[in-house]
mmCIF file of C-alpha atoms in Angstrom:
data_model
loop_
_atom_site.group_PDB
_atom_site.id
_atom_site.type_symbol
_atom_site.label_atom_id
_atom_site.label_comp_id
_atom_site.label_asym_id
_atom_site.label_seq_id
_atom_site.Cartn_x
_atom_site.Cartn_y
_atom_site.Cartn_z
ATOM 1 C CA MET A 1 -0.022 0.000 0.019
ATOM 2 C CA ALA A 2 2.786 2.435 0.817
ATOM 3 C CA LYS A 3 4.073 2.053 -2.742
ATOM 4 C CA LEU A 4 1.060 4.100 -3.853
ATOM 5 C CA SER A 5 2.265 7.057 -1.776
ATOM 6 C CA PRO A 6 -1.155 7.671 -0.221
ATOM 7 C CA LYS A 7 -1.973 10.778 1.761
ATOM 8 C CA GLU A 8 -3.383 8.545 4.528
ATOM 9 C CA ILE A 9 -4.081 4.990 5.416
ATOM 10 C CA ILE A 10 -7.105 4.182 7.474
ATOM 11 C CA LEU A 11 -7.308 0.750 9.108
ATOM 12 C CA VAL A 12 -10.621 -0.504 10.614
ATOM 13 C CA VAL A 13 -10.187 -3.695 12.580
ATOM 14 C CA ASN A 14 -13.278 -5.239 14.121
ATOM 15 C CA GLY A 15 -13.580 -8.479 16.040
ATOM 16 C CA SER A 16 -10.184 -9.730 14.762
ATOM 17 C CA ARG A 17 -9.011 -13.048 16.095
ATOM 18 C CA ASP A 18 -5.589 -13.059 14.366
ATOM 19 C CA SER A 19 -2.472 -10.952 14.831
ATOM 20 C CA SER A 20 -3.822 -7.864 13.075
ATOM 21 C CA ILE A 21 -3.486 -5.578 16.109
ATOM 22 C CA GLU A 22 0.020 -6.724 16.829
ATOM 23 C CA ARG A 23 0.998 -6.032 13.149
ATOM 24 C CA ILE A 24 -0.529 -2.549 13.334
ATOM 25 C CA LEU A 25 1.498 -1.755 16.440
ATOM 26 C CA MET A 26 4.675 -2.943 14.737
ATOM 27 C CA HIS A 27 4.192 -0.685 11.712
ATOM 28 C CA LYS A 28 3.930 2.846 13.147
ATOM 29 C CA SER A 29 3.550 5.542 10.522
ATOM 30 C CA PRO A 30 2.305 9.113 10.642
ATOM 31 C CA ILE A 31 -0.104 8.443 7.731
ATOM 32 C CA ILE A 32 -1.716 5.394 9.391
ATOM 33 C CA THR A 33 -4.766 5.885 11.584
ATOM 34 C CA SER A 34 -6.217 2.764 13.145
ATOM 35 C CA TYR A 35 -9.716 2.176 14.556
ATOM 36 C CA VAL A 36 -9.903 -1.097 16.585
ATOM 37 C CA TYR A 37 -13.141 -2.630 17.802
ATOM 38 C CA ALA A 38 -13.125 -5.704 20.018
ATOM 39 C CA PHE A 39 -16.356 -7.026 18.466
ATOM 40 C CA PRO A 40 -17.531 -7.558 14.851
ATOM 41 C CA LEU A 41 -19.335 -4.509 13.481
ATOM 42 C CA GLY A 42 -21.050 -6.202 10.544
ATOM 43 C CA GLN A 43 -20.102 -7.141 6.983
ATOM 44 C CA ASP A 44 -19.350 -3.722 5.541
ATOM 45 C CA VAL A 45 -19.732 -1.277 8.453
ATOM 46 C CA TRP A 46 -16.015 -0.569 8.330
ATOM 47 C CA ARG A 47 -16.399 1.109 4.880
ATOM 48 C CA SER A 48 -18.677 3.801 6.356
ATOM 49 C CA ILE A 49 -16.410 4.336 9.390
ATOM 50 C CA GLY A 50 -13.255 4.663 7.143
ATOM 51 C CA ALA A 51 -15.109 7.001 4.776
ATOM 52 C CA ARG A 52 -16.218 9.351 7.557
ATOM 53 C CA GLU A 53 -12.635 9.735 8.682
ATOM 54 C CA ALA A 54 -11.033 10.003 5.255
ATOM 55 C CA ASN A 55 -9.620 13.352 3.987
ATOM 56 C CA GLY A 56 -8.456 12.524 0.498
ATOM 57 C CA ASP A 57 -10.093 13.280 -2.854
ATOM 58 C CA VAL A 58 -10.096 9.533 -3.953
ATOM 59 C CA TRP A 59 -10.615 6.677 -1.583
ATOM 60 C CA LEU A 60 -9.389 3.176 -2.257
ATOM 61 C CA PHE A 61 -11.142 0.405 -0.339
ATOM 62 C CA LEU A 62 -9.204 -2.783 0.370
ATOM 63 C CA SER A 63 -9.895 -6.054 2.255
ATOM 64 C CA ALA A 64 -7.383 -7.522 4.723
ATOM 65 C CA SER A 65 -8.291 -11.035 3.466
ATOM 66 C CA SER A 66 -6.473 -10.499 0.158
ATOM 67 C CA VAL A 67 -2.937 -9.572 -0.904
ATOM 68 C CA ILE A 68 -2.827 -7.459 -4.067
ATOM 69 C CA ALA A 69 0.146 -5.942 -5.735
ATOM 70 C CA ALA A 70 0.458 -2.091 -5.785
ATOM 71 C CA SER A 71 0.608 -2.253 -9.611
ATOM 72 C CA ASP A 72 -2.887 -3.747 -9.531
ATOM 73 C CA LEU A 73 -4.230 -1.115 -7.203
ATOM 74 C CA GLN A 74 -2.922 2.057 -8.936
ATOM 75 C CA PRO A 75 -5.336 1.747 -11.991
ATOM 76 C CA PHE A 76 -8.369 2.029 -9.634
ATOM 77 C CA VAL A 77 -7.156 5.374 -8.196
ATOM 78 C CA THR A 78 -5.961 6.624 -11.602
ATOM 79 C CA ALA A 79 -9.330 5.920 -13.182
ATOM 80 C CA CYS A 80 -11.048 8.137 -10.676
ATOM 81 C CA TYR A 81 -8.538 10.969 -11.178
ATOM 82 C CA GLN A 82 -9.192 10.588 -14.892
ATOM 83 C CA GLY A 83 -12.981 10.943 -14.641
ATOM 84 C CA LEU A 84 -14.751 7.980 -13.036
ATOM 85 C CA ASP A 85 -16.661 8.532 -9.860
ATOM 86 C CA ILE A 86 -16.548 4.849 -8.935
ATOM 87 C CA SER A 87 -13.912 2.465 -10.187
ATOM 88 C CA LEU A 88 -14.788 -1.257 -10.062
ATOM 89 C CA ARG A 89 -13.008 -4.503 -10.711
ATOM 90 C CA LYS A 90 -13.167 -5.853 -14.218
ATOM 91 C CA THR A 91 -14.917 -9.195 -14.594
ATOM 92 C CA GLU A 92 -14.425 -11.986 -17.081
ATOM 93 C CA THR A 93 -18.039 -11.854 -18.119
ATOM 94 C CA SER A 94 -17.729 -13.714 -21.437
ATOM 95 C CA ALA A 95 -15.482 -16.412 -20.026
ATOM 96 C CA TYR A 96 -17.752 -16.719 -16.993
ATOM 97 C CA LEU A 97 -20.814 -17.244 -19.042
ATOM 98 C CA SER A 98 -19.174 -19.731 -21.424
ATOM 99 C CA THR A 99 -18.180 -22.032 -18.614
ATOM 100 C CA ARG A 100 -21.203 -21.685 -16.266
ATOM 101 C CA ASN A 101 -24.908 -21.808 -16.420
ATOM 102 C CA GLU A 102 -27.477 -20.504 -13.928
ATOM 103 C CA GLU A 103 -27.537 -23.721 -12.035
ATOM 104 C CA ASP A 104 -23.826 -23.417 -11.373
ATOM 105 C CA MET A 105 -23.887 -19.833 -10.223
ATOM 106 C CA ASP A 106 -24.101 -19.088 -6.514
ATOM 107 C CA THR A 107 -27.016 -16.976 -5.328
ATOM 108 C CA VAL A 108 -24.945 -13.831 -4.679
ATOM 109 C CA THR A 109 -23.629 -13.906 -8.224
ATOM 110 C CA LEU A 110 -27.227 -14.185 -9.474
ATOM 111 C CA ALA A 111 -28.147 -11.285 -7.237
ATOM 112 C CA LYS A 112 -25.387 -9.144 -8.717
ATOM 113 C CA ALA A 113 -26.610 -9.948 -12.252
ATOM 114 C CA TYR A 114 -30.233 -9.234 -11.368
ATOM 115 C CA LEU A 115 -29.428 -5.907 -9.769
ATOM 116 C CA ASN A 116 -27.223 -4.805 -12.737
ATOM 117 C CA HIS A 117 -30.052 -5.809 -15.095
ATOM 118 C CA MET A 118 -32.487 -3.632 -13.137
ATOM 119 C CA LEU A 119 -29.907 -0.788 -13.301
ATOM 120 C CA ASP A 120 -29.510 -1.337 -17.018
ATOM 121 C CA GLN A 121 -25.793 -1.917 -16.578
ATOM 122 C CA ARG A 122 -23.916 -3.628 -19.395
ATOM 123 C CA GLU A 123 -21.463 -5.520 -17.159
ATOM 124 C CA LYS A 124 -23.776 -7.837 -15.199
ATOM 125 C CA PHE A 125 -21.293 -9.181 -12.660
ATOM 126 C CA THR A 126 -19.589 -6.052 -11.476
ATOM 127 C CA SER A 127 -20.387 -4.996 -7.941
ATOM 128 C CA MET A 128 -19.275 -2.634 -5.211
ATOM 129 C CA ILE A 129 -19.058 -5.596 -2.897
ATOM 130 C CA ASP A 130 -16.031 -6.874 -4.773
ATOM 131 C CA LEU A 131 -12.841 -5.178 -3.537
ATOM 132 C CA PRO A 132 -10.746 -3.317 -4.394
ATOM 133 C CA ILE A 133 -12.818 -0.350 -5.443
ATOM 134 C CA ALA A 134 -12.029 3.371 -5.643
ATOM 135 C CA ILE A 135 -14.500 6.188 -5.173
ATOM 136 C CA THR A 136 -14.198 9.942 -5.210
ATOM 137 C CA ARG A 137 -15.041 11.921 -2.078
ATOM 138 C CA GLU A 138 -17.706 13.895 -3.985
ATOM 139 C CA ALA A 139 -19.375 10.643 -5.172
ATOM 140 C CA ALA A 140 -19.491 9.269 -1.656
ATOM 141 C CA ILE A 141 -21.100 12.451 -0.421
ATOM 142 C CA GLN A 142 -23.747 12.334 -3.179
ATOM 143 C CA ILE A 143 -24.484 8.714 -2.435
ATOM 144 C CA GLY A 144 -24.542 9.273 1.320
ATOM 145 C CA ILE A 145 -21.542 8.013 3.269
ATOM 146 C CA HIS A 146 -23.803 6.104 5.592
ATOM 147 C CA HIS A 147 -25.011 4.029 2.544
ATOM 148 C CA LEU A 148 -21.499 2.747 1.880
ATOM 149 C CA LEU A 149 -22.151 0.101 4.514
ATOM 150 C CA VAL A 150 -24.617 -1.516 2.039
ATOM 151 C CA PRO A 151 -22.528 -1.717 -1.179
ATOM 152 C CA PRO A 152 -25.319 -2.866 -3.521
ATOM 153 C CA LEU A 153 -27.571 -0.030 -2.331
ATOM 154 C CA ALA A 154 -24.662 2.437 -2.776
ATOM 155 C CA HIS A 155 -24.190 1.122 -6.324
ATOM 156 C CA ALA A 156 -27.893 1.558 -7.091
ATOM 157 C CA ILE A 157 -27.893 5.130 -5.702
ATOM 158 C CA ALA A 158 -24.814 5.987 -7.743
ATOM 159 C CA VAL A 159 -26.351 4.766 -11.027
ATOM 160 C CA ASN A 160 -29.674 6.561 -10.204
ATOM 161 C CA LYS A 161 -27.729 9.773 -9.630
ATOM 162 C CA LYS A 162 -25.983 9.234 -12.932
ATOM 163 C CA LEU A 163 -22.547 9.068 -11.430
ATOM 164 C CA ARG A 164 -19.845 7.701 -13.643
ATOM 165 C CA VAL A 165 -19.461 4.021 -12.604
ATOM 166 C CA GLY A 166 -17.079 1.808 -14.566
ATOM 167 C CA GLN A 167 -14.665 -0.974 -14.611
ATOM 168 C CA SER A 168 -10.950 -0.089 -14.444
ATOM 169 C CA HIS A 169 -8.800 -3.091 -13.929
ATOM 170 C CA ARG A 170 -8.689 -6.917 -13.537
ATOM 171 C CA VAL A 171 -6.636 -7.886 -10.472
ATOM 172 C CA LYS A 172 -4.657 -10.926 -9.380
ATOM 173 C CA GLU A 173 -4.979 -11.632 -5.669
ATOM 174 C CA GLU A 174 -3.719 -14.047 -3.070
ATOM 175 C CA LYS A 175 -6.412 -14.941 -0.583
ATOM 176 C CA ARG A 176 -5.307 -15.236 3.054
ATOM 177 C CA PRO A 177 -6.725 -18.309 4.687
ATOM 178 C CA LEU A 178 -9.284 -17.893 7.453
ATOM 179 C CA LYS A 179 -8.012 -19.209 10.729
ATOM 180 C CA ASP A 180 -11.419 -20.006 12.094
ATOM 181 C CA ASN A 181 -13.004 -23.445 12.513
ATOM 182 C CA ARG A 182 -16.378 -21.841 11.993
ATOM 183 C CA SER A 183 -15.509 -20.650 8.473
ATOM 184 C CA SER A 184 -18.323 -22.591 6.830
ATOM 185 C CA VAL A 185 -20.777 -20.974 9.183
ATOM 186 C CA ARG A 186 -19.290 -17.554 8.550
ATOM 187 C CA ARG A 187 -19.472 -18.067 4.780
ATOM 188 C CA GLU A 188 -23.199 -18.854 5.014
ATOM 189 C CA GLU A 189 -23.821 -15.850 7.259
ATOM 190 C CA ARG A 190 -21.940 -13.586 4.825
ATOM 191 C CA MET A 191 -23.994 -14.946 1.908
ATOM 192 C CA ASN A 192 -27.224 -14.288 3.688
ATOM 193 C CA MET A 193 -26.092 -10.723 4.518
ATOM 194 C CA ARG A 194 -25.104 -10.145 0.848
ATOM 195 C CA LEU A 195 -28.488 -11.336 -0.294
ATOM 196 C CA GLY A 196 -30.181 -9.071 2.204
ATOM 197 C CA ASP A 197 -28.052 -6.122 0.933
ATOM 198 C CA HIS A 198 -29.118 -6.792 -2.623
ATOM 199 C CA LEU A 199 -32.762 -7.084 -1.647
ATOM 200 C CA GLU A 200 -32.449 -3.598 -0.077
ATOM 201 C CA ALA A 201 -30.969 -2.330 -3.319
ATOM 202 C CA VAL A 202 -33.709 -3.965 -5.384
ATOM 203 C CA HIS A 203 -36.343 -2.352 -3.075
ATOM 204 C CA TYR A 204 -34.652 1.056 -3.637
ATOM 205 C CA VAL A 205 -34.744 0.651 -7.462
ATOM 206 C CA ASN A 206 -38.395 -0.446 -7.429
ATOM 207 C CA GLN A 207 -39.254 2.507 -5.123
ATOM 208 C CA MET A 208 -37.447 4.968 -7.392
ATOM 209 C CA LYS A 209 -39.493 3.773 -10.356
ATOM 210 C CA SER A 210 -42.804 4.140 -8.547
ATOM 211 C CA ASP A 211 -42.329 7.092 -6.168
ATOM 212 C CA PRO A 212 -38.839 8.619 -5.672
ATOM 213 C CA SER A 213 -39.881 11.236 -3.140
ATOM 214 C CA PRO A 214 -38.992 9.147 0.019
ATOM 215 C CA TYR A 215 -35.456 8.884 -1.305
ATOM 216 C CA ASN A 216 -34.784 12.511 -2.084
ATOM 217 C CA ASP A 217 -32.681 12.798 0.996
ATOM 218 C CA HIS A 218 -30.015 10.272 -0.112
ATOM 219 C CA SER A 219 -27.589 12.987 -1.011
#
């Protein structure tokens, strides 16, 4: 991350059971600000916390569960400085469809495709839930920083407000193994939360089509 020469690095650690806190204490830096919570906050609550504290013009959101080279992160930030409001991961849509059918897709993937269809988005499998993503400060304010904790809803609001949302880069990542014997339970919980987030986004889209007045305060 330091190779990107960021103005600031904001770390949000919640309910960690590994050595994250010890590692943070070992790497002291004037540009690093850490927020540590002893309990899990929820799937994406950390995004909203980090966004409220950020001061930069472009924010890059990363997950601690993946290791991604700086060369694969820079294009996300660059795309925002060059005109995008939200810069998403590129997906192998054609390859994905040629090797899979609907029965093979998991429910979250289908939810992404359905939401993008409702939003009339050409790339059906792109999503703000898939990190890394970059977003401008101005776009986050227009969406509503508190809505960043529900990425599909934030995506829907961004498209509705005609913000410039696009793909910027395809990344290679190394997943860090989960050191938790409840990993299968956690995966099911995460899937259910993701589906709930998409349902909230779908409700927003339907509401905007029928009566947008209750949502006029999203900005």
